[in-house]
PDB file of C-alpha atoms in Angstrom:
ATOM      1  CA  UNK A 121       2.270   7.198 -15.391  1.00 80.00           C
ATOM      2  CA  UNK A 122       4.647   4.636 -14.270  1.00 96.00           C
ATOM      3  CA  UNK A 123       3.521   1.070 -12.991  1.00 98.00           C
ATOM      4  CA  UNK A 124       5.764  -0.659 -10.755  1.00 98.00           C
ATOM      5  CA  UNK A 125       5.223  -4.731 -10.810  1.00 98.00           C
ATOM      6  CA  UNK A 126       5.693  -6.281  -7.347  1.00 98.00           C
ATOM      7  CA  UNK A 127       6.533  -9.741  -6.885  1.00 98.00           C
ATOM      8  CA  UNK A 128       6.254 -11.743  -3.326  1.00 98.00           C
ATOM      9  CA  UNK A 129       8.007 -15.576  -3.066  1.00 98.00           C
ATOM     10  CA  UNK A 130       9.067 -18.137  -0.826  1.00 98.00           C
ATOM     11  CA  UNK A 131      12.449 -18.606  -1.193  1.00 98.00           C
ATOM     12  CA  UNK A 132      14.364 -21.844   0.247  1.00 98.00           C
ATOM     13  CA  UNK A 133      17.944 -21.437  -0.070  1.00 98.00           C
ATOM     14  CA  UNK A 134      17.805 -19.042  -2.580  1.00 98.00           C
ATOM     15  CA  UNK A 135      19.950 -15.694  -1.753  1.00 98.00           C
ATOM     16  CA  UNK A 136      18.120 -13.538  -4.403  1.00 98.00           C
ATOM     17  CA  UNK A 137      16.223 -14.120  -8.039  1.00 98.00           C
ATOM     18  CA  UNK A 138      16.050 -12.069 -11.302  1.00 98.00           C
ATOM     19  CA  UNK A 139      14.775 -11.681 -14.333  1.00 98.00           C
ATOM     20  CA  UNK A 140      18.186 -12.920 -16.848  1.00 97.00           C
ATOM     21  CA  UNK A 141      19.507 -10.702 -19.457  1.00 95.00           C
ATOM     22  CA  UNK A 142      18.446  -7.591 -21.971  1.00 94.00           C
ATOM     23  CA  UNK A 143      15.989  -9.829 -23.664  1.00 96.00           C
ATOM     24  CA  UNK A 144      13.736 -11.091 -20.791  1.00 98.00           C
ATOM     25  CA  UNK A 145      10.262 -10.632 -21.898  1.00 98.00           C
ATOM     26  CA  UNK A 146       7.963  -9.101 -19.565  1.00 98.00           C
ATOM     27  CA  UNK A 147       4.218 -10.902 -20.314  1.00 98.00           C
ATOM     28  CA  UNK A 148       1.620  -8.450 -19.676  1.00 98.00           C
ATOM     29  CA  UNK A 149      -2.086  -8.149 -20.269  1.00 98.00           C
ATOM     30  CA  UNK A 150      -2.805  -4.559 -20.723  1.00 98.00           C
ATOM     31  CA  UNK A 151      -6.413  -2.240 -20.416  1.00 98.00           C
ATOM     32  CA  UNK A 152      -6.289   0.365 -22.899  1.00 98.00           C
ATOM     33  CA  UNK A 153      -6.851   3.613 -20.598  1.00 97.00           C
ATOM     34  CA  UNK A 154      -9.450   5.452 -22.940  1.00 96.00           C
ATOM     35  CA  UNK A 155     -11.466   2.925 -23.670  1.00 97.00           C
ATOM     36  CA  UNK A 156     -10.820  -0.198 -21.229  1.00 97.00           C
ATOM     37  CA  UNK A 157     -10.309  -2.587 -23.726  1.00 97.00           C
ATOM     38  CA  UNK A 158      -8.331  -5.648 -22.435  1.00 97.00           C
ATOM     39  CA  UNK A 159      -5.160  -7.413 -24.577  1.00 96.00           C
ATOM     40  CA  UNK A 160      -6.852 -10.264 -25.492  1.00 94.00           C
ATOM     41  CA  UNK A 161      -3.425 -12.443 -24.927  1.00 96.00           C
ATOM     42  CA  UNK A 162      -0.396 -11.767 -23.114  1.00 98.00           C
ATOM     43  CA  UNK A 163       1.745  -9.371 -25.074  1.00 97.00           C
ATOM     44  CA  UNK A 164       5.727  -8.676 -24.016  1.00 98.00           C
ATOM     45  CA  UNK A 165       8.114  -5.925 -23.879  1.00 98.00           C
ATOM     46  CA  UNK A 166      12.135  -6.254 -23.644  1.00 97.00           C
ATOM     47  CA  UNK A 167      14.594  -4.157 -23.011  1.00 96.00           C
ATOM     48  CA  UNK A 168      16.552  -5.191 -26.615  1.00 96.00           C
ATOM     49  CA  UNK A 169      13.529  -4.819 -28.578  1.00 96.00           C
ATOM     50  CA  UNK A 170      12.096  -0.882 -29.173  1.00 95.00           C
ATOM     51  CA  UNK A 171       9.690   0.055 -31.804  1.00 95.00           C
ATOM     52  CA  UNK A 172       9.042   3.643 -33.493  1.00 94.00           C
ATOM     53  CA  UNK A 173       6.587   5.985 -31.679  1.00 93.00           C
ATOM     54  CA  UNK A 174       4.304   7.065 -34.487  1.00 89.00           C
ATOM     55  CA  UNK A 175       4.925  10.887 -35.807  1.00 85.00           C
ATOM     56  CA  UNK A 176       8.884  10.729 -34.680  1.00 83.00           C
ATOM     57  CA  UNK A 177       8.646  11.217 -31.193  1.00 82.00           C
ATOM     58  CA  UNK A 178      11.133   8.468 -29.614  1.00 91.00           C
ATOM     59  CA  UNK A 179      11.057   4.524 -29.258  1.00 95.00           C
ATOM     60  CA  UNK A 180       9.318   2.370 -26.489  1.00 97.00           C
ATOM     61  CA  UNK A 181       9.850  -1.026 -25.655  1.00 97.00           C
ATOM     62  CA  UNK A 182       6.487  -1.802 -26.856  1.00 97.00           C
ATOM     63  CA  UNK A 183       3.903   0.431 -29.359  1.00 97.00           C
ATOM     64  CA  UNK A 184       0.242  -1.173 -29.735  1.00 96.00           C
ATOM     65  CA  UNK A 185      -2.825   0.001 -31.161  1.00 95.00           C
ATOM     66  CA  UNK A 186      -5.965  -0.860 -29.371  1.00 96.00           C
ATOM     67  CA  UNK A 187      -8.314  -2.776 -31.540  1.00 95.00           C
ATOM     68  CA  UNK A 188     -11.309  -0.743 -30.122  1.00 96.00           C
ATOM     69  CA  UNK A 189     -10.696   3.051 -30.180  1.00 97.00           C
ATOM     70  CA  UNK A 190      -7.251   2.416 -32.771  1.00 96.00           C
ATOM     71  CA  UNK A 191      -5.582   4.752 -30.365  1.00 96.00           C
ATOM     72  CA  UNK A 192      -1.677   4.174 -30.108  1.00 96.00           C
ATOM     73  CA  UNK A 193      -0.530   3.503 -26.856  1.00 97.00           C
ATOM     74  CA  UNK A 194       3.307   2.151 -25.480  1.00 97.00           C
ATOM     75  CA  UNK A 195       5.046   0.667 -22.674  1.00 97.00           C
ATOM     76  CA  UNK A 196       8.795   1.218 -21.725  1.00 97.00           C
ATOM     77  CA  UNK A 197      10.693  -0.613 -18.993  1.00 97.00           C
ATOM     78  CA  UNK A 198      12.315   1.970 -17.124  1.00 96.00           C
ATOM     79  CA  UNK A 199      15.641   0.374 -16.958  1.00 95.00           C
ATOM     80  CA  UNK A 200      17.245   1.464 -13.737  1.00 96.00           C
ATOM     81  CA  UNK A 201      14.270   0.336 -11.917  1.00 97.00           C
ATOM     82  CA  UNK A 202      15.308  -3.938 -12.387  1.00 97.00           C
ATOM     83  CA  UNK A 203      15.953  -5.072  -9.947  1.00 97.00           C
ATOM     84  CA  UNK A 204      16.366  -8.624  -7.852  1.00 98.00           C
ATOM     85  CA  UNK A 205      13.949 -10.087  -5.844  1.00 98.00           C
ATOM     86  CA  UNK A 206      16.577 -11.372  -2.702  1.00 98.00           C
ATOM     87  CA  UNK A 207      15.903 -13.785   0.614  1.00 97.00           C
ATOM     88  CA  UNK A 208      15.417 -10.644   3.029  1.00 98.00           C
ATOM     89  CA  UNK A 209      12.253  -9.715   0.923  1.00 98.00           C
ATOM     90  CA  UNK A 210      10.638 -13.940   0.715  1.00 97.00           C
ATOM     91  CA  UNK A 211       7.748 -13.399   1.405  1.00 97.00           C
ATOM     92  CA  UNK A 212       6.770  -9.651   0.437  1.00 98.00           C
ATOM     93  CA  UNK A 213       5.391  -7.593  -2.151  1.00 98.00           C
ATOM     94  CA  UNK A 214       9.025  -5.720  -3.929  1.00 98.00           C
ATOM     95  CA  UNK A 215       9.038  -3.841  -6.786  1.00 98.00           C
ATOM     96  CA  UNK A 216      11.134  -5.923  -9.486  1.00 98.00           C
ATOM     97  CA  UNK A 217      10.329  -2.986 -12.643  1.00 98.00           C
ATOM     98  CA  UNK A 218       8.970  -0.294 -13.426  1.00 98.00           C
ATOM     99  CA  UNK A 219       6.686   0.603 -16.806  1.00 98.00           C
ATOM    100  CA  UNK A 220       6.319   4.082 -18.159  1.00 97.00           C
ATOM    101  CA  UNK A 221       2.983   3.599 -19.625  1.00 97.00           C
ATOM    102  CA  UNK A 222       1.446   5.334 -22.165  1.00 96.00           C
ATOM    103  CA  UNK A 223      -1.817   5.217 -22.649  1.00 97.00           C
ATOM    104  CA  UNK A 224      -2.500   1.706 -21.510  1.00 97.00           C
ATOM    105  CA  UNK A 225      -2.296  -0.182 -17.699  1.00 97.00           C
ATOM    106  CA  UNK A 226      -0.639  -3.523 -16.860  1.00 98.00           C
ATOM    107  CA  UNK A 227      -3.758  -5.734 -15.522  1.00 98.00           C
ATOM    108  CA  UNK A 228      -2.100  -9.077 -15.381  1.00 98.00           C
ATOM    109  CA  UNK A 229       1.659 -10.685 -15.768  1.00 98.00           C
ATOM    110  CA  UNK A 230       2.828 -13.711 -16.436  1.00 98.00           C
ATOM    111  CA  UNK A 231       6.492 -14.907 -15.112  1.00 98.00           C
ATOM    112  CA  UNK A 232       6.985 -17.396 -17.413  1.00 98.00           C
ATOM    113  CA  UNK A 233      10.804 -18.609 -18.079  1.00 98.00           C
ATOM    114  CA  UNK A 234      14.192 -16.620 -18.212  1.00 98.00           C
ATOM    115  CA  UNK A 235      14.770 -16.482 -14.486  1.00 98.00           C
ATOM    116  CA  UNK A 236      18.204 -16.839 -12.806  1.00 98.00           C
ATOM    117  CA  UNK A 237      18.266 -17.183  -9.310  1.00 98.00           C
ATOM    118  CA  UNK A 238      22.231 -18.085  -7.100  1.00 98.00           C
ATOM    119  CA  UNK A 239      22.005 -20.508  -4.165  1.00 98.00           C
ATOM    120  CA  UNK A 240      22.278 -18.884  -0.848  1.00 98.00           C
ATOM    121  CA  UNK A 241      25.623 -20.284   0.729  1.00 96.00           C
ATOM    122  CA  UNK A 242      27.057 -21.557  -2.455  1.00 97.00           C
ATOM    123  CA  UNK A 243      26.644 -18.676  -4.737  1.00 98.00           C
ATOM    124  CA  UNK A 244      25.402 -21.493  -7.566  1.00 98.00           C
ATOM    125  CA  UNK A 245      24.019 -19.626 -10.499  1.00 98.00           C
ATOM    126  CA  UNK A 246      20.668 -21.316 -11.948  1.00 98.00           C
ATOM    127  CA  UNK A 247      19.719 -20.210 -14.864  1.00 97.00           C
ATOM    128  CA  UNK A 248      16.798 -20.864 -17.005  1.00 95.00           C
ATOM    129  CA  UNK A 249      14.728 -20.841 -14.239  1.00 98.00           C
ATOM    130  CA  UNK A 250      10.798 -21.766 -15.644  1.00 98.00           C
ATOM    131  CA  UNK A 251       8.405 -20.041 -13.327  1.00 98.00           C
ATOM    132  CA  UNK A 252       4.923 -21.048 -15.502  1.00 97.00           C
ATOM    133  CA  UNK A 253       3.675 -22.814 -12.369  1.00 97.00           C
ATOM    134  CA  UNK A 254       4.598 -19.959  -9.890  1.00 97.00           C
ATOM    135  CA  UNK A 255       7.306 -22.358  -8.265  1.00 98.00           C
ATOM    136  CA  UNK A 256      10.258 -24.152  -9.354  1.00 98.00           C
ATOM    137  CA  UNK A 257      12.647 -26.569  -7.243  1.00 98.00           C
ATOM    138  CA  UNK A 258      15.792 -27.994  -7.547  1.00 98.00           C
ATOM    139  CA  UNK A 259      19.174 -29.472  -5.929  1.00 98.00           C
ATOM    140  CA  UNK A 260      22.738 -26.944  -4.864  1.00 98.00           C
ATOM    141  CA  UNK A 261      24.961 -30.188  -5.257  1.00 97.00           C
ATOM    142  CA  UNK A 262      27.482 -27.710  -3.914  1.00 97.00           C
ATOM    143  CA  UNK A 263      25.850 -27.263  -0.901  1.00 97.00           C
ATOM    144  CA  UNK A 264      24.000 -30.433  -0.800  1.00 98.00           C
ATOM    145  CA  UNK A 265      20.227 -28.811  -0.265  1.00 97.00           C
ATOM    146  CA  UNK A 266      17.266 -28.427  -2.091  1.00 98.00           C
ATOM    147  CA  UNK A 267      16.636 -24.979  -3.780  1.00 98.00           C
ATOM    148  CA  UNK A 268      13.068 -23.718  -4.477  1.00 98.00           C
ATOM    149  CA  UNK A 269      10.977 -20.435  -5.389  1.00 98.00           C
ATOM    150  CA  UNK A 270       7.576 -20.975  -4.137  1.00 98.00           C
ATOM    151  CA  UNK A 271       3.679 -19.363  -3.634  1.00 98.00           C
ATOM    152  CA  UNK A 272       4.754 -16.439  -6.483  1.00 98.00           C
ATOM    153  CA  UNK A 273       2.256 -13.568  -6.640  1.00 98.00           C
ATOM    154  CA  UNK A 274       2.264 -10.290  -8.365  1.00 98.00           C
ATOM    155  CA  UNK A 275       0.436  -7.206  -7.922  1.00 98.00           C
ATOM    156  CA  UNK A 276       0.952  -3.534 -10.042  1.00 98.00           C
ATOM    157  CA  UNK A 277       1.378  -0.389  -7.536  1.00 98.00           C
ATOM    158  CA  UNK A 278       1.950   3.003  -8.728  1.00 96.00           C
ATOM    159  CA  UNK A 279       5.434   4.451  -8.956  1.00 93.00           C
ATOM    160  CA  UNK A 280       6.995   7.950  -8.319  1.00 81.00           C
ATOM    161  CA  UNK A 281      10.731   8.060 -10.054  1.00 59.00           C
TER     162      UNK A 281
END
């Protein structure tokens, strides 16, 4: 089953934001689909880091057991489903990735830092970008305007690939 996570913003001057690099991690609180048990903190995936499915059968970007029914369950970010979250979507839902899950369902995220967003007329690159609050602001000095990402919400939807 594959999870898409949707993202809606505000964007003010902002031509498009993404997550930055191979080693963004993706905080997720995850319900273990046999038994319901809930993550108990957030837990993250990247693309760099894979462990060992158990019994030789492939990598994931994330293998946990649930503490309840000890069952082994993973997550992989489906890689060519990134992608950035730009100023004709501000304010709707777009899928930003998708998670092959295994066993286990995304119930919460959390954006946290490693965001780079580029400034709409100047093409400024931001990087860095801390998103803990669900907004961030700052100043294009190239273009002399204030920047911001504002009123972020997420949502998981069901994906077909």
């Amino acid at each position: 089953m594959k999870t898409g996570l949707q993202i809606s913003a505000q964007l003010e001057n902002i031509g498009s934001f993404k997550a930055s690099g191979d080693d963004f991690r993706w905080y997720l609180k995850l319900s273990c689909s046999s038994c319901g048990e809930e993550t108990s903190d957030y837990v993250y995936c990247t693309l760099r880091e894979t462990s060992p499915l158990t019994g030789g059968r492939g990598q994931a970007s994330l293998v946990l057991k649930c503490k309840l029914c000890k069952r082994e369950n993973s997550i992989d970010i489906v890689t060519e489903s990134l992608s950035p979250y730009t100023e004709e979507d501000s304010g709707k839902f777009k899928t930003i990735v998708a998670f092959d899950c295994r066993g286990v369902q995304p119930i919460d995220f959390s954006p946290r830092v490693g965001w780079e967003a580029v400034g709409l007329e100047s093409q400024t690159l931001f990087s860095d970008i801390d998103l803990n609050e669900a907004e961030w602001f700052d100043y294009d000095e190239k273009a002399g305007e204030s920047v911001s990402i504002t009123e972020l919400k997420h949502q998981f939807v069901p994906v077909k690939h």
